[in-house]
PDB file of C-alpha atoms in Angstrom:
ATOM      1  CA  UNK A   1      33.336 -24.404  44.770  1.00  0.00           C
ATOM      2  CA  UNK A   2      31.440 -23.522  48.247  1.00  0.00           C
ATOM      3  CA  UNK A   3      28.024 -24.397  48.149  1.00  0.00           C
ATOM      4  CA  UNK A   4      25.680 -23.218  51.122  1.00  0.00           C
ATOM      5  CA  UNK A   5      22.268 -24.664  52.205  1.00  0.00           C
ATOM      6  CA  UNK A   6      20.201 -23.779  49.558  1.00  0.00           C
ATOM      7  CA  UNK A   7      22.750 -24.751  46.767  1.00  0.00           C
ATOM      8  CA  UNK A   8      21.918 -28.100  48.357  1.00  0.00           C
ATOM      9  CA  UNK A   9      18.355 -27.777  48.466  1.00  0.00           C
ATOM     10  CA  UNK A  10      17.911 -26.874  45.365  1.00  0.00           C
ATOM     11  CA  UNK A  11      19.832 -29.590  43.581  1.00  0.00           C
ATOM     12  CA  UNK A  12      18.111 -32.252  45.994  1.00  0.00           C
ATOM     13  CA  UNK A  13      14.956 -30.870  44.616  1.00  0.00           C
ATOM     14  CA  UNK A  14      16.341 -30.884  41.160  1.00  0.00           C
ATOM     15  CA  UNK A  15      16.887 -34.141  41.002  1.00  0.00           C
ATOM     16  CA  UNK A  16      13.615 -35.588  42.778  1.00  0.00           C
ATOM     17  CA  UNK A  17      11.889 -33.719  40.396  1.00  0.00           C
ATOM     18  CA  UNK A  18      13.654 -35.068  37.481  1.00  0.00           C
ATOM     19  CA  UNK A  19      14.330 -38.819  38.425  1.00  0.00           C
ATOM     20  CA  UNK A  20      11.888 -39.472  41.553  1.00  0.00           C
ATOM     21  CA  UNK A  21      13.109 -40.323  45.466  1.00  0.00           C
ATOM     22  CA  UNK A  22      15.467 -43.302  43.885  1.00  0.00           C
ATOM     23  CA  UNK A  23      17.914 -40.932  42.338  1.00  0.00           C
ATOM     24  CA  UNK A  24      18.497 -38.919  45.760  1.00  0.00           C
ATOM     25  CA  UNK A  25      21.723 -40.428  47.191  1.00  0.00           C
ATOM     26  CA  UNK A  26      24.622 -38.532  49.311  1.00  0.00           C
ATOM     27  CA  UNK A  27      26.543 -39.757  46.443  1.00  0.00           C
ATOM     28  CA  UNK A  28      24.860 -38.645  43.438  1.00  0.00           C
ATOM     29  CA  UNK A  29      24.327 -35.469  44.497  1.00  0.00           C
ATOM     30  CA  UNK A  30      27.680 -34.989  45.671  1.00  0.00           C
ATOM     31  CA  UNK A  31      28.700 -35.360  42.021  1.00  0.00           C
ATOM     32  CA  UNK A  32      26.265 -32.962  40.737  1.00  0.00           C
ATOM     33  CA  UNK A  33      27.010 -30.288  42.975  1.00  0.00           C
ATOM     34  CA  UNK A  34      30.954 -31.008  41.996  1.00  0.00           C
ATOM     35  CA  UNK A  35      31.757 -31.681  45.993  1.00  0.00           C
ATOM     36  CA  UNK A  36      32.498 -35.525  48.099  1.00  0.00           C
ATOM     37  CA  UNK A  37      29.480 -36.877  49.375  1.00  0.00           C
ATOM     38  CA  UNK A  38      30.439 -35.909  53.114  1.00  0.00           C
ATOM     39  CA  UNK A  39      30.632 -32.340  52.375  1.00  0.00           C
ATOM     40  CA  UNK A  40      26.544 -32.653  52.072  1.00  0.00           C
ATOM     41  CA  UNK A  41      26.881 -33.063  55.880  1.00  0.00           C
ATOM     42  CA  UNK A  42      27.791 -29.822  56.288  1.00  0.00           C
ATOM     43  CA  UNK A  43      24.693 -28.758  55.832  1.00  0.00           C
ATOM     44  CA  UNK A  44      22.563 -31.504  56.308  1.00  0.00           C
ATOM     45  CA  UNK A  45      22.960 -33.826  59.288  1.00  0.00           C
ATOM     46  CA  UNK A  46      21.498 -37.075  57.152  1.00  0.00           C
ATOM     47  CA  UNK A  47      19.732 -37.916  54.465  1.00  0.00           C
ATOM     48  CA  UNK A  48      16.843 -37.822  56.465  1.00  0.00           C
ATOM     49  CA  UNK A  49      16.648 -34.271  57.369  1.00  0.00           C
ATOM     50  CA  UNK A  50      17.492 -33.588  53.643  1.00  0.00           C
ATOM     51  CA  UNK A  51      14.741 -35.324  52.698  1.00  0.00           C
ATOM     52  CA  UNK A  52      12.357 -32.999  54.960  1.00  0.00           C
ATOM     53  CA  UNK A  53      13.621 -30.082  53.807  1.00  0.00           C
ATOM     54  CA  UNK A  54      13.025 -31.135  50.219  1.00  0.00           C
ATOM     55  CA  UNK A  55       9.094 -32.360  51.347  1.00  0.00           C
ATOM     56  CA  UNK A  56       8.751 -28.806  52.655  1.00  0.00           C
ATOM     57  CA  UNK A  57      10.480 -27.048  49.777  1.00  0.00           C
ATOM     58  CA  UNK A  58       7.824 -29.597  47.746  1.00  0.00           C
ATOM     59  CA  UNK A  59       5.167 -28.143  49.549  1.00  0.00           C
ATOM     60  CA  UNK A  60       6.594 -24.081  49.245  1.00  0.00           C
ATOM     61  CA  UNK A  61       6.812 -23.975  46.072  1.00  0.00           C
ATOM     62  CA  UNK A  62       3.111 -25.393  45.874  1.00  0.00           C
ATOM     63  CA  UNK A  63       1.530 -22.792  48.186  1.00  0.00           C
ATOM     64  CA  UNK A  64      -1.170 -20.965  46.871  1.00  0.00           C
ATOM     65  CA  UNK A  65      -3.077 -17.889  49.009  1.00  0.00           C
ATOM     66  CA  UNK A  66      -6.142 -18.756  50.377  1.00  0.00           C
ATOM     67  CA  UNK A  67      -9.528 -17.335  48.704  1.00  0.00           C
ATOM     68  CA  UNK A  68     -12.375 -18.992  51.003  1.00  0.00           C
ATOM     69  CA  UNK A  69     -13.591 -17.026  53.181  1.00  0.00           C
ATOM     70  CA  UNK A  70     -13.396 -17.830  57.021  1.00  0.00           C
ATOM     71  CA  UNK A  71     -16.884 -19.194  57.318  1.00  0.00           C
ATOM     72  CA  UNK A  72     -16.521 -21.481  54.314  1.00  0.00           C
ATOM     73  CA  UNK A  73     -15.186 -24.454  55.956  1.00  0.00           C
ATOM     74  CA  UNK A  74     -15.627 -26.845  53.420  1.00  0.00           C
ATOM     75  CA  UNK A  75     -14.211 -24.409  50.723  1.00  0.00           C
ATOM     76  CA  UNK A  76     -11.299 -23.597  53.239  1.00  0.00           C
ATOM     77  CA  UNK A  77     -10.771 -28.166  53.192  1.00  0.00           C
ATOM     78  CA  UNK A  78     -11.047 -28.250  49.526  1.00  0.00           C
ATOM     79  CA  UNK A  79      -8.071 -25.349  49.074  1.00  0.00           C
ATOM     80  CA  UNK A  80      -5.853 -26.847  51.445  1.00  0.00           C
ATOM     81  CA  UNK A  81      -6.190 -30.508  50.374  1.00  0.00           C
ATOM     82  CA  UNK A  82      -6.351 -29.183  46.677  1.00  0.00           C
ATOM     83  CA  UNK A  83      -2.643 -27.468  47.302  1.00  0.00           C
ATOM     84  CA  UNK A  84      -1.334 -30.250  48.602  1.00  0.00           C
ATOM     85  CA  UNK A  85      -2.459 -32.684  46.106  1.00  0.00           C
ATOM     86  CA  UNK A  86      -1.068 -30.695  43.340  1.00  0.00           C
ATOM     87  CA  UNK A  87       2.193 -29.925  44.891  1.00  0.00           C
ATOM     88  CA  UNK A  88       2.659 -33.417  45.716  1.00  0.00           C
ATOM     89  CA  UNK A  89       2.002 -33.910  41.885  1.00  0.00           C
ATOM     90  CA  UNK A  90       4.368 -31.151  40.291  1.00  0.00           C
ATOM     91  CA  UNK A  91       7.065 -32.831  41.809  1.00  0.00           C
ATOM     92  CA  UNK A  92       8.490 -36.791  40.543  1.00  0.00           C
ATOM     93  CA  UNK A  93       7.791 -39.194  43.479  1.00  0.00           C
ATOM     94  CA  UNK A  94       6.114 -35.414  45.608  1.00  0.00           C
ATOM     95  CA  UNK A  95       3.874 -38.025  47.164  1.00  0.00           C
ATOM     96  CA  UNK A  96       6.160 -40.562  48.419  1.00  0.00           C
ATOM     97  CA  UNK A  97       8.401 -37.754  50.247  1.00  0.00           C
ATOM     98  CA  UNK A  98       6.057 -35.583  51.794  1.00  0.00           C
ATOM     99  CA  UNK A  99       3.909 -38.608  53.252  1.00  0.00           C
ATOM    100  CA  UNK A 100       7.095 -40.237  54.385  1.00  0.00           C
ATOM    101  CA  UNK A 101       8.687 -37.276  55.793  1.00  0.00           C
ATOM    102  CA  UNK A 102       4.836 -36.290  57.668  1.00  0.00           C
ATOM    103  CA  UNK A 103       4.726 -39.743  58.740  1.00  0.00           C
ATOM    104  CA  UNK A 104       8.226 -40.028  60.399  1.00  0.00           C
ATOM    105  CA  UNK A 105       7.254 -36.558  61.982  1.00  0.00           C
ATOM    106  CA  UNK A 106      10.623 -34.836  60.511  1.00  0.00           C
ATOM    107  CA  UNK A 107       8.629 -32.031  58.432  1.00  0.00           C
ATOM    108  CA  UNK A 108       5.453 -31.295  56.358  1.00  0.00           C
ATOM    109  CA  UNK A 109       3.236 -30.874  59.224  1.00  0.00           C
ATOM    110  CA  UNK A 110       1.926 -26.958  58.116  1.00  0.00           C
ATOM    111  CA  UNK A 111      -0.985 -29.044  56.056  1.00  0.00           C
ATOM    112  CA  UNK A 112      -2.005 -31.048  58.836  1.00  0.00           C
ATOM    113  CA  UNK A 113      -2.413 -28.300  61.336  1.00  0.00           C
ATOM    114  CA  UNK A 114      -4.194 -26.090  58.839  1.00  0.00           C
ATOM    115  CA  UNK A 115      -6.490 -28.635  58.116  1.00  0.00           C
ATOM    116  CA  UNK A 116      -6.887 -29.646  61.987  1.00  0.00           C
ATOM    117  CA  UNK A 117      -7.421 -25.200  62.492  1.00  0.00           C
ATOM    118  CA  UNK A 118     -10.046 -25.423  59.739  1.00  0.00           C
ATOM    119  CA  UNK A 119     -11.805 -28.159  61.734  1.00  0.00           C
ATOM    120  CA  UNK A 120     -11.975 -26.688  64.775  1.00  0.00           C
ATOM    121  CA  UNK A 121     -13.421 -23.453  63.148  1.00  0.00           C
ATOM    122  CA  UNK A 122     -15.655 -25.678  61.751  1.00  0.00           C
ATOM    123  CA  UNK A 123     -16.971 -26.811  65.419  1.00  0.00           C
ATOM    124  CA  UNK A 124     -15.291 -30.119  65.687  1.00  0.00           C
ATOM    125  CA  UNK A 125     -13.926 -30.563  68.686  1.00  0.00           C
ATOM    126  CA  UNK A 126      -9.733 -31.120  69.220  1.00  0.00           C
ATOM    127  CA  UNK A 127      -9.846 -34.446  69.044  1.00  0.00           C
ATOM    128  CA  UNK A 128     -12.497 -34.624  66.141  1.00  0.00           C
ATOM    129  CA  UNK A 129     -10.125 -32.322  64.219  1.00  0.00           C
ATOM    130  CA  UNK A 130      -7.094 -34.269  65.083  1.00  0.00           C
ATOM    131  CA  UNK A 131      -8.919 -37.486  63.470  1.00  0.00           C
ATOM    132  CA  UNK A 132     -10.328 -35.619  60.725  1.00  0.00           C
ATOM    133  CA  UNK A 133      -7.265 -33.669  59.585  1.00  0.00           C
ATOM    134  CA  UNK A 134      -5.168 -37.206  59.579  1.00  0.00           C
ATOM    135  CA  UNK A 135      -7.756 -38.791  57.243  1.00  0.00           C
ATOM    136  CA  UNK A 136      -7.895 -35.990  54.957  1.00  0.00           C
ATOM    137  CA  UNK A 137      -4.161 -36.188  54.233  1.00  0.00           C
ATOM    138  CA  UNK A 138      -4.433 -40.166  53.747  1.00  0.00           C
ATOM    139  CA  UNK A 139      -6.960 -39.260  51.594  1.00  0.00           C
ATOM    140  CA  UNK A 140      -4.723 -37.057  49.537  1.00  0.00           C
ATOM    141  CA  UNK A 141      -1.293 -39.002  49.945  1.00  0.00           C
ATOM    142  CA  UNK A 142      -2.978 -42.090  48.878  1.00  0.00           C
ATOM    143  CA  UNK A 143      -4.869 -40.856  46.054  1.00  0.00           C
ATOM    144  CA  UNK A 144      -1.928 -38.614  45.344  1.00  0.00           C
ATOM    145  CA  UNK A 145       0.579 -41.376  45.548  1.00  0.00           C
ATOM    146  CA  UNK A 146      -1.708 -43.704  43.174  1.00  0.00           C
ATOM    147  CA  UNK A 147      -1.708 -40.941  40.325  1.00  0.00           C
ATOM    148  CA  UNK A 148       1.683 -40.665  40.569  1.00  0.00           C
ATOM    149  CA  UNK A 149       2.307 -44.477  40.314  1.00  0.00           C
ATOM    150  CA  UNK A 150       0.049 -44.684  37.194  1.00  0.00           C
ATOM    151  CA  UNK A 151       1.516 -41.946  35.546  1.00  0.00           C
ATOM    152  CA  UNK A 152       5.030 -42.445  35.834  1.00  0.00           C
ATOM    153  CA  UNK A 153       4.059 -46.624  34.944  1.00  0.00           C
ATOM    154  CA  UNK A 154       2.192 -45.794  31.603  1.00  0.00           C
ATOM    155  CA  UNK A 155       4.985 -43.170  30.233  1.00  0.00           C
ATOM    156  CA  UNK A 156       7.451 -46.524  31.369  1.00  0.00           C
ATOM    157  CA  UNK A 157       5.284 -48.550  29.317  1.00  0.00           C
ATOM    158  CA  UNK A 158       5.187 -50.787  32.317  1.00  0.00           C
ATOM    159  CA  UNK A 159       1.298 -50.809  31.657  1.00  0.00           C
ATOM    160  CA  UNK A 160      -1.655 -49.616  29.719  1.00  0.00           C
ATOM    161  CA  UNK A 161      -3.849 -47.837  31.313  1.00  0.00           C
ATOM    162  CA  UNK A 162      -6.343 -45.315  30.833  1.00  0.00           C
ATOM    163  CA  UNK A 163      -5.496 -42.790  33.318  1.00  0.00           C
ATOM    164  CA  UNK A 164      -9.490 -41.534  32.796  1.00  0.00           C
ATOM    165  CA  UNK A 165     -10.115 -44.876  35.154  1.00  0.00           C
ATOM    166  CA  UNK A 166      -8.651 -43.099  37.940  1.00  0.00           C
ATOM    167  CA  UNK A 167     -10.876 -42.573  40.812  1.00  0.00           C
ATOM    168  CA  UNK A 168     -11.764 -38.511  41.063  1.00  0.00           C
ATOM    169  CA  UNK A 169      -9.835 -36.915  43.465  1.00  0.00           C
ATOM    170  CA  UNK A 170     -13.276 -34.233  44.151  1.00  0.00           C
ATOM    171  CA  UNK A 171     -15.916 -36.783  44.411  1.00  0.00           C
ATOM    172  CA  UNK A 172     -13.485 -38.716  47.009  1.00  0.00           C
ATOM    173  CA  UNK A 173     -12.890 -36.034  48.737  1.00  0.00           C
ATOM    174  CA  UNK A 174     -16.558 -34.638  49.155  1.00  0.00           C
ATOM    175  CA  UNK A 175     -17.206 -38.148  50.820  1.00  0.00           C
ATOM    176  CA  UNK A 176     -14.746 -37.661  53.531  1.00  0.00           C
ATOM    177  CA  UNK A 177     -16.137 -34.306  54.007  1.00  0.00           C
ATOM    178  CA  UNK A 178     -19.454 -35.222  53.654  1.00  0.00           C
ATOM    179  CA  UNK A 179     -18.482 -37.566  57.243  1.00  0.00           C
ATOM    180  CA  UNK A 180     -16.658 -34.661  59.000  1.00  0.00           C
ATOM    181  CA  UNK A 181     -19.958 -32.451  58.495  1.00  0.00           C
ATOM    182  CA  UNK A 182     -21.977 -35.422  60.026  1.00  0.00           C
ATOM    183  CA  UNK A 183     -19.687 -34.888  62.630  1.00  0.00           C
ATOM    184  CA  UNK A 184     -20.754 -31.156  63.849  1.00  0.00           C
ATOM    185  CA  UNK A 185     -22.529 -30.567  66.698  1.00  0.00           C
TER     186      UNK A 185
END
């Protein structure tokens, strides 16, 4: 059976959200779409540009519209980091591929350069944004990344924790906020 780009997609998706980043190989997914590994290839040029489109597909399928108004800056940071986070977290391991993919500069970059547009509105200048929007996303890959790690340990039994002992996501973020507004001219 012919399977086009999407068929690919989707299953690479699949089975990150089932099993986490370990389980996507050329290999396994070759199997589960019924095809040899190198017939992947076709529409994929590595495993590394698979891997973006997954991170973005990670981050479509958590895209919300927008409901702040223009002149709500802060409202306009909490939505976009808020989307983020939570796609990150519908998806096994969401954290570990989208920061990896932002980081190697292959893909999810559309929450950066919102975030960096909301800044500017905001009055920052470019290069104020540009710092700003970078340590808003640490903010959310790491705390995203740390609630993943948690989770997926306890349900492994691997530890016992009380997942209430997290640090909140809101209060953390209304601190880095709180800086950027310190920021304004």
């Amino acid at each position: 059976m012919r399977h086009n780009r999407g068929d690919v997609l989707v299953r690479a998706h699949q089975l990150v959200s089932r099993y986490g980043l370990g389980a996507l190989t050329m290999r396994r997914l070759g199997a589960e779409l019924g095809v040899q590994p190198s017939a992947i290839y076709h529409h994929f040029a590595n495993k590394q540009t698979l891997l973006a489109a997954v991170a973005e597909e990670i981050l479509r399928q958590g895209s919300r519209a927008r409901t702040c108004e223009r002149d709500d800056w802060t409202g306009r940071l909490r939505e976009v980091c808020s989307e983020l986070r939570d796609a990150m977290l519908a998806c096994t391991d969401g954290a570990d591929v989208v920061a990896t993919v932002w980081a190697f500069g292959m893909g999810a970059q559309a929450p950066a350069a919102e975030l960096e547009d909301v800044l500017r509105d905001a009055g920052l200048d470019d290069g104020l944004a540009l710092v700003g929007s970078r340590t808003l996303l640490h903010y959310v890959f790491g705390h995203a990344f740390e609630e993943q790690t948690a989770i997926q340990a306890v349900a492994a039994g691997a530890v016992e924790r009380d997942l209430a002992s997290l640090p909140d996501f809101w209060t953390g973020l209304d601190v880095v906020i709180d800086g950027l507004r310190a920021r304004l001219p």
